[in-house]
CSV table of C-alpha atoms in Angstrom, one decimal:
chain,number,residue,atom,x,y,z
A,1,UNK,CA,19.0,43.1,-21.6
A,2,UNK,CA,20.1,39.8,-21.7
A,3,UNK,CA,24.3,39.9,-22.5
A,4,UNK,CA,26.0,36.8,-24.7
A,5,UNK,CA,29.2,35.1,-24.5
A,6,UNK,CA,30.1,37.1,-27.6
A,7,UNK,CA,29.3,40.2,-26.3
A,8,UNK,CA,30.3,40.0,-22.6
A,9,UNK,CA,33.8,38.2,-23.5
A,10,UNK,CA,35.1,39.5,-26.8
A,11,UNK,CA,38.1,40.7,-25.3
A,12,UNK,CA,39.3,37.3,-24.7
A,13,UNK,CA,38.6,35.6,-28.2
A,14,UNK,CA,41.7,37.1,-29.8
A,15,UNK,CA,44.3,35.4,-26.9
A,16,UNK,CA,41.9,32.2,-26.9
A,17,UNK,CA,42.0,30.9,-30.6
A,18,UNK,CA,45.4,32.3,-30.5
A,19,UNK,CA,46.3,29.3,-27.9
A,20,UNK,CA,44.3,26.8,-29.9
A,21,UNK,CA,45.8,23.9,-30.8
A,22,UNK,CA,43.0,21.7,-32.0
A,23,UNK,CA,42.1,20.5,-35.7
A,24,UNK,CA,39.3,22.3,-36.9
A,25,UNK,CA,38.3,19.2,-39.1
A,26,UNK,CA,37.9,15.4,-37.6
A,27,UNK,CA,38.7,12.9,-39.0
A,28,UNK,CA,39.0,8.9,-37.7
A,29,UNK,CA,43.3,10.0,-36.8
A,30,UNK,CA,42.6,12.9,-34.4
A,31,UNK,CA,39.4,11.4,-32.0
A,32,UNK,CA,41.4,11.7,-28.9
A,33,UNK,CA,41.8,15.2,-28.0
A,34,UNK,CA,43.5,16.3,-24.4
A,35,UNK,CA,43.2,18.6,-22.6
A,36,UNK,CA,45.0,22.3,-23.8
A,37,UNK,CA,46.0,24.3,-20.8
A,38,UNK,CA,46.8,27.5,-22.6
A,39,UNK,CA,43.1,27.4,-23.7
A,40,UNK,CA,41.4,26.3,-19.8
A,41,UNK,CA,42.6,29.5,-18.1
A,42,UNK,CA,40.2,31.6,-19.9
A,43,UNK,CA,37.2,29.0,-19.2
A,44,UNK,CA,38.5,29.4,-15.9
A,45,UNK,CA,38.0,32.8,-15.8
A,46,UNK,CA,34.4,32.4,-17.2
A,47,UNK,CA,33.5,30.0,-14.8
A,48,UNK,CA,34.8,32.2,-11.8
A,49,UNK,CA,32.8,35.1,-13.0
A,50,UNK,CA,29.7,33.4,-13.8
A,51,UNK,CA,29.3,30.4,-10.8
A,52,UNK,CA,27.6,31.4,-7.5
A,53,UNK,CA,29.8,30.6,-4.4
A,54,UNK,CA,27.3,27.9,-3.1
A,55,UNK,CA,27.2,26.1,-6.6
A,56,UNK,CA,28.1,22.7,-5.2
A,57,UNK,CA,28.2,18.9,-5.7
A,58,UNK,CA,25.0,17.0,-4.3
A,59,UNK,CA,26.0,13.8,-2.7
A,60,UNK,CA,29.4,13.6,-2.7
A,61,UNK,CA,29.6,10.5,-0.9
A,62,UNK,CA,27.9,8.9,-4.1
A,63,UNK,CA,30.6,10.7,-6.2
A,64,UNK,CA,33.5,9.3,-4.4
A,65,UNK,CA,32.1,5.9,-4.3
A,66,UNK,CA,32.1,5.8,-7.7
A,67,UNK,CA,35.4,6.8,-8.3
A,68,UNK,CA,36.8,4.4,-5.6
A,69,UNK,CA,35.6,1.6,-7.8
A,70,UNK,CA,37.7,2.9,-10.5
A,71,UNK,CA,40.7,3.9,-8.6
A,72,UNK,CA,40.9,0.7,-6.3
A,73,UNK,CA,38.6,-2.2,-8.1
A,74,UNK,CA,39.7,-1.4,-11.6
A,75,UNK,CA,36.5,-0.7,-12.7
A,76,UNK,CA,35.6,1.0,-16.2
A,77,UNK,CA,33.2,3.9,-15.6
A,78,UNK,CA,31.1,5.7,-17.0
A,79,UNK,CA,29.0,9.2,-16.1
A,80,UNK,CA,25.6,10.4,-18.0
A,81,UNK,CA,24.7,13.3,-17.2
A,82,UNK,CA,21.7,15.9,-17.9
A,83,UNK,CA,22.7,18.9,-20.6
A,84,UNK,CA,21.6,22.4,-20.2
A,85,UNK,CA,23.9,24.1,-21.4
A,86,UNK,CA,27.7,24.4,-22.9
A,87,UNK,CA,28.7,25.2,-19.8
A,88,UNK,CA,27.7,21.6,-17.8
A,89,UNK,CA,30.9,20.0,-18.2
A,90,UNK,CA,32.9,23.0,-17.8
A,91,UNK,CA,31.3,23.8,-14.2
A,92,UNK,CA,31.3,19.5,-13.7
A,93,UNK,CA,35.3,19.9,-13.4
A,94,UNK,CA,35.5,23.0,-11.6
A,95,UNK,CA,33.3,22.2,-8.7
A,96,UNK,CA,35.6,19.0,-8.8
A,97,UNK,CA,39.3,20.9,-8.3
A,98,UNK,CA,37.4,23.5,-6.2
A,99,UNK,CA,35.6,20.8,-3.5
A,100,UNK,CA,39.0,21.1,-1.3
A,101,UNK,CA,39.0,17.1,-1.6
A,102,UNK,CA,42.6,15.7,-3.2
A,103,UNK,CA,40.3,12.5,-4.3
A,104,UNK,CA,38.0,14.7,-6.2
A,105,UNK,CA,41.2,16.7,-8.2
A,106,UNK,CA,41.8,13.5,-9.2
A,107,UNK,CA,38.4,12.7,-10.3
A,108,UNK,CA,38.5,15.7,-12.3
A,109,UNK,CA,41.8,14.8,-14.2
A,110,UNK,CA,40.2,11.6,-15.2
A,111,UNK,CA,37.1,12.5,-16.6
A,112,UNK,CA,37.2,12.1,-20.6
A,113,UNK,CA,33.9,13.8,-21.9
A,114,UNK,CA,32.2,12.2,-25.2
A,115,UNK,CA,32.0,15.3,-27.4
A,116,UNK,CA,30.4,15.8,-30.7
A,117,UNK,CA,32.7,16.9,-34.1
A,118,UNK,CA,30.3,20.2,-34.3
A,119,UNK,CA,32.8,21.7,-31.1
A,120,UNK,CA,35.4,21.4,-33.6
A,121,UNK,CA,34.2,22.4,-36.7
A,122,UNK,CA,31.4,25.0,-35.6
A,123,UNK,CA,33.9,28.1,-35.3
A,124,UNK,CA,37.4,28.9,-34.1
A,125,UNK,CA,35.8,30.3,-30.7
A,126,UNK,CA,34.0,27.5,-29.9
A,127,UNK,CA,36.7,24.9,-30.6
A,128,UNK,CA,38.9,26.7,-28.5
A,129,UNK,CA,36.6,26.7,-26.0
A,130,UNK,CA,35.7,23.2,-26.4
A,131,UNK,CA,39.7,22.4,-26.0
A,132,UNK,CA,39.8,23.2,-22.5
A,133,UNK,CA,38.7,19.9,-22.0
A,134,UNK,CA,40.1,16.3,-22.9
A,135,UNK,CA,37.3,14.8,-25.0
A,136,UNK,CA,36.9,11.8,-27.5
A,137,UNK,CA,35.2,13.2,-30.2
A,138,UNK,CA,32.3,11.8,-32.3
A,139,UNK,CA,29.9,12.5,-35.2
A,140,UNK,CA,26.8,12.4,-33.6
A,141,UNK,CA,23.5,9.8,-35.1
A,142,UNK,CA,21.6,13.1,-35.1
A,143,UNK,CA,23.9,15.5,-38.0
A,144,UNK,CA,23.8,12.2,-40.1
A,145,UNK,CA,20.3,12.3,-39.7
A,146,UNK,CA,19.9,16.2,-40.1
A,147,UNK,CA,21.8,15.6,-43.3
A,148,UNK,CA,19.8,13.4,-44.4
A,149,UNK,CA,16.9,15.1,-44.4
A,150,UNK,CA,18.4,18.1,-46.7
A,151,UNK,CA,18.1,17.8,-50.3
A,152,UNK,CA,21.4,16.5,-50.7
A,153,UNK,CA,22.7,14.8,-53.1
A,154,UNK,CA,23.0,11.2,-52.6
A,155,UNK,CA,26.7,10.5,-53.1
A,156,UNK,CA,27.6,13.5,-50.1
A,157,UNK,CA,25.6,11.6,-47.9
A,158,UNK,CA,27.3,8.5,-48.7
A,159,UNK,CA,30.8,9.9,-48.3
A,160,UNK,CA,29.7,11.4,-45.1
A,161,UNK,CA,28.0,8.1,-44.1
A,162,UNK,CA,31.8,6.4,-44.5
A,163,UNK,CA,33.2,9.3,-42.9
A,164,UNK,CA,31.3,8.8,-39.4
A,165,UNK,CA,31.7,5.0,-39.4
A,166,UNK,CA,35.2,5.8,-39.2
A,167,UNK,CA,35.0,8.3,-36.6
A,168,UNK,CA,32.7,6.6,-34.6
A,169,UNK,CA,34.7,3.0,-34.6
A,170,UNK,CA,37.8,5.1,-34.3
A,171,UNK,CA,36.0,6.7,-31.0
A,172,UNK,CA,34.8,3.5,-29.7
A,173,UNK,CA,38.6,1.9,-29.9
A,174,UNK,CA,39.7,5.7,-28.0
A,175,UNK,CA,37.1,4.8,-25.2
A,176,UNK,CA,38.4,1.6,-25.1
A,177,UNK,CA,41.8,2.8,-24.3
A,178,UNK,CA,40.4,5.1,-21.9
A,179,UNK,CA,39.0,2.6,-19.6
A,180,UNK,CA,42.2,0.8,-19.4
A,181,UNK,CA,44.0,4.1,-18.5
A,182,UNK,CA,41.1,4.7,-15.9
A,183,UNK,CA,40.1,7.0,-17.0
A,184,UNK,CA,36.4,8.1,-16.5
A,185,UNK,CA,33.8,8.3,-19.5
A,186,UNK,CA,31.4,10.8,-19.4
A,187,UNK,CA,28.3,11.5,-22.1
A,188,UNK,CA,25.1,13.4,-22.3
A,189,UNK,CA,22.6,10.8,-23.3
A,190,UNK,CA,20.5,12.7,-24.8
A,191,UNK,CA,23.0,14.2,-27.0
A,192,UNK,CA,22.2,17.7,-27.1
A,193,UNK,CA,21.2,20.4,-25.0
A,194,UNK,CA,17.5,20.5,-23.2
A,195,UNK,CA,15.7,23.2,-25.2
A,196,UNK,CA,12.2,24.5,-23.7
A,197,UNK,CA,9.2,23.8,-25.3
A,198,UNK,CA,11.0,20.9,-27.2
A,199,UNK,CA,10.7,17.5,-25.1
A,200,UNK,CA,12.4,15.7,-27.7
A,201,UNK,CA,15.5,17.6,-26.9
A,202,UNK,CA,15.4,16.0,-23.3
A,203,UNK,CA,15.0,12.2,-24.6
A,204,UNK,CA,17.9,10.3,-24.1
A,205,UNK,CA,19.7,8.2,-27.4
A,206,UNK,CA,19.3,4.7,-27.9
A,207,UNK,CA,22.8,4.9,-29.2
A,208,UNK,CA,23.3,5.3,-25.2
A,209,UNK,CA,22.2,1.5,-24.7
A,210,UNK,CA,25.8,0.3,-25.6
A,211,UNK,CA,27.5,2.7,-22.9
A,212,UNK,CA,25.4,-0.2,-20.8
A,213,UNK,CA,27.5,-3.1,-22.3
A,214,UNK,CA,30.5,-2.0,-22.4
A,215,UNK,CA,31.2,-0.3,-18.8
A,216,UNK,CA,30.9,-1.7,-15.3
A,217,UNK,CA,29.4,0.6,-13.6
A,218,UNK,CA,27.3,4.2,-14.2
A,219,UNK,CA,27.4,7.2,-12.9
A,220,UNK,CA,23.5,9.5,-13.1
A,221,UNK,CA,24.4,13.3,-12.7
A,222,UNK,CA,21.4,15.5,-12.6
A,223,UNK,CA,22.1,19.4,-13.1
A,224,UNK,CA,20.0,22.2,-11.2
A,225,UNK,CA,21.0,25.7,-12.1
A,226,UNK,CA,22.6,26.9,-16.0
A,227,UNK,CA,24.8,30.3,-16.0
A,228,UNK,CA,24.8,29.8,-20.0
A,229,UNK,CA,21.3,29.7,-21.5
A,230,UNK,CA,19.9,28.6,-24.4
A,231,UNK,CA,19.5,31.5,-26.9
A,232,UNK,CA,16.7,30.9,-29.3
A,233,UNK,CA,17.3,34.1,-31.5
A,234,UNK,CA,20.4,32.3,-32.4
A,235,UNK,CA,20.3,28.6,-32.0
A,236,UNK,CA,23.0,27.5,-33.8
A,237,UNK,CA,25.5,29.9,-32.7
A,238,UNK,CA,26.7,28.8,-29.4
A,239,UNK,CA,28.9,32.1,-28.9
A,240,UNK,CA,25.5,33.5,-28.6
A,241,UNK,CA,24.2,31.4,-25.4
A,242,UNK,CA,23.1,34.3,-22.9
A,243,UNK,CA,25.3,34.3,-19.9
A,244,UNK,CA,23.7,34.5,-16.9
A,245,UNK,CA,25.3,34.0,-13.0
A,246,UNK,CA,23.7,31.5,-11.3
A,247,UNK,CA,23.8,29.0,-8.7
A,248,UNK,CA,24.3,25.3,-10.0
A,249,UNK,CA,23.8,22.1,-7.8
A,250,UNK,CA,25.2,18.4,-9.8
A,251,UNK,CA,24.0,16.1,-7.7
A,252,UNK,CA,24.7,12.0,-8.1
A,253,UNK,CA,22.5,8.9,-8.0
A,254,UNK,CA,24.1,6.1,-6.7
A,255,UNK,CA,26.4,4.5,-9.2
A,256,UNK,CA,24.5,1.5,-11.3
A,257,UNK,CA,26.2,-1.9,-12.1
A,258,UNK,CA,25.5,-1.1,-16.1
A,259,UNK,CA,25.2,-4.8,-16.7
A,260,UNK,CA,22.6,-6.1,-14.0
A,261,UNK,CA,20.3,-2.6,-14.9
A,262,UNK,CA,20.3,-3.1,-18.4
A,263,UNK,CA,19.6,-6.7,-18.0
A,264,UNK,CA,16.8,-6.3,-15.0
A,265,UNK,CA,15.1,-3.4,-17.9
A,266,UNK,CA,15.0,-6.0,-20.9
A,267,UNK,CA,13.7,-8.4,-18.8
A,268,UNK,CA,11.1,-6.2,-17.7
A,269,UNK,CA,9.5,-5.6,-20.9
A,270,UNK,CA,6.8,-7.2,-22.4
A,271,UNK,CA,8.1,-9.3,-25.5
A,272,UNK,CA,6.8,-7.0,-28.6
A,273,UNK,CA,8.2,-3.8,-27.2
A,274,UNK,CA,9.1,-2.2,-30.2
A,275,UNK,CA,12.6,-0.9,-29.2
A,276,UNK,CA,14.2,-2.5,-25.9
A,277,UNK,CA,17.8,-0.4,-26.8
A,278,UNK,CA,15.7,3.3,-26.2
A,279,UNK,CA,13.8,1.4,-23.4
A,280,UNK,CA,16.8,1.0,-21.1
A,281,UNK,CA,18.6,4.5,-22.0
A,282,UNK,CA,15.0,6.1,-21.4
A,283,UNK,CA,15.1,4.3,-17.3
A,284,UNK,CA,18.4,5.9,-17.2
A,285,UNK,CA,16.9,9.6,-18.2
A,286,UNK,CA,14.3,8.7,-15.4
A,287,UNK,CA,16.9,8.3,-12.7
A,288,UNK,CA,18.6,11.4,-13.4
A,289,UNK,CA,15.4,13.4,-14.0
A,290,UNK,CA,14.1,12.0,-10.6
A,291,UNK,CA,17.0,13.4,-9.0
A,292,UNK,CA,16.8,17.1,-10.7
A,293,UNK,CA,13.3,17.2,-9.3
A,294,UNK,CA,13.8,16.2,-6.2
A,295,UNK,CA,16.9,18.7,-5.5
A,296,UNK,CA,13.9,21.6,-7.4
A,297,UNK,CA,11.9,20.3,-5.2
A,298,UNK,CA,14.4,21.0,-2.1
A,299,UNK,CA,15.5,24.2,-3.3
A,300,UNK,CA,11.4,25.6,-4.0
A,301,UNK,CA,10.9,24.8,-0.1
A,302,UNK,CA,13.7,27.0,1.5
């Protein structure tokens, strides 16, 4: 019988969201949110119990190319990754600090991960979860959207429609700050987890498309193996994603000069394509999806 995060680690959630420290409503003055080490010891915990010994990083070389632009160019950076599950950036970080490599600790003490306000606001256990982690967080197209297909009325939507220009330029200015720290960007183009049976849930954000203007270079992460699934009995309650051990493999393309790709895609497209912004964040979805086939691929043959 399949066991969730609820169930198998209840005995935690009274110490966690007793060491939470992080507002459980954003707004545009509290978008950069570090890292709270009370909170991480328990996802470290998880993480131990749930990741298979030969869960690794695929191409490491690739990784630490990537981050020796940053550290000794000055490069701003930027990873997109695929998104299974809750658990993809947590397990990102710990193969990281666990690799044996000092380069790659310091990799992982860079990395600022894009987060949406719903890790926040859902529930106290999942925003103390969500706090292990430094994150810029911001309100996501897709609840504005959601929103606005609800029979709402008008003048809630607008307020809310203020509220996430303010978040979101507040969050661009964080990223901003970010780079010049050198610190390392990392996103989920395609904004929410992959759910089966609904493709859509796999296509990456146009929104993604100004990642490409405004960073140097890009970092494609593809993701084999999930120890937190999906739980479609309960979809919108993430403390019910079944936990289930499992061997993961995040495995990196060689880093893209953001500005060359995106310009090489526009100028590949024939002049009434309907909407060049999705165009280029959908070749970035095929790099990484490539690359998760490929490493299927490898691990169906042994």
């Amino acid at each position: 019988m399949p066991v969730t995060l609820r169930d198998k680690y209840q005995q935690f959630f009274a110490e966690l969201t007793k060491a939470s420290t992080a507002s459980a409503k954003i707004d545009e003055n509290c978008i950069y949110q570090e890292a709270n080490r009370g909170t991480r010891k328990y996802m470290d915990y998880l993480l131990k119990d749930n990741i298979i010994p030969d869960s690794h990083l695929g191409n490491m070389e690739k990784f630490r190319a990537f981050y020796d632009k940053i550290v000794n160019e000055g490069k701003s950076g930027v990873i997109m990754m695929e998104h299974f599950s809750n658990m993809d950036l947590p397990a990102f970080l710990f193969l990281l600090e666990n690799c044996g490599e000092e380069w790659a600790k310091d990799f992982a003490s860079r990395v600022v991960a894009i987060a949406g306000m719903k890790l926040n606001e859902a529930s106290a256990g999942v925003r103390a979860f969500s706090e292990s982690f430094t994150r810029v967080v911001i309100y996501p197209t897709r609840s504005l959207d959601a929103l606005k297909g609800k029979n709402i009325d008008p003048a809630v939507i607008e307020e809310e429609e203020k509220r996430a220009r303010k978040i979101n330029f507040a969050a661009m200015r964080e990223m901003d700050n970010c780079k010049k720290r050198g610190q390392i960007i990392l996103v989920f183009p395609s904004g929410t987890r992959y759910r089966p049976g609904k493709p859509e849930t796999k296509r990456g954000l146009r929104e993604l498309d100004s990642y490409l203007r405004i960073f140097d270079i890009m970092l494609p992460v593809s993701i084999n193996g999930c120890c937190l699934k999906f739980n479609p009995e309960a979809p919108e309650d993430m403390l019910s994603d079944i936990v289930e051990p499992e061997t993961i493999i995040m495995t990196a393309s060689d880093y893209v000069e953001c500005k060359p790709f995106r310009k090489a895609i526009l100028e590949s497209l024939p002049e009434d394509c309907p909407d060049p912004k999705q165009a280029t964040v959908d070749a970035v979805m095929a790099i990484m999806e490539k690359k998760h086939d490929e490493v299927e691929a490898a691990k169906t043959a042994k």
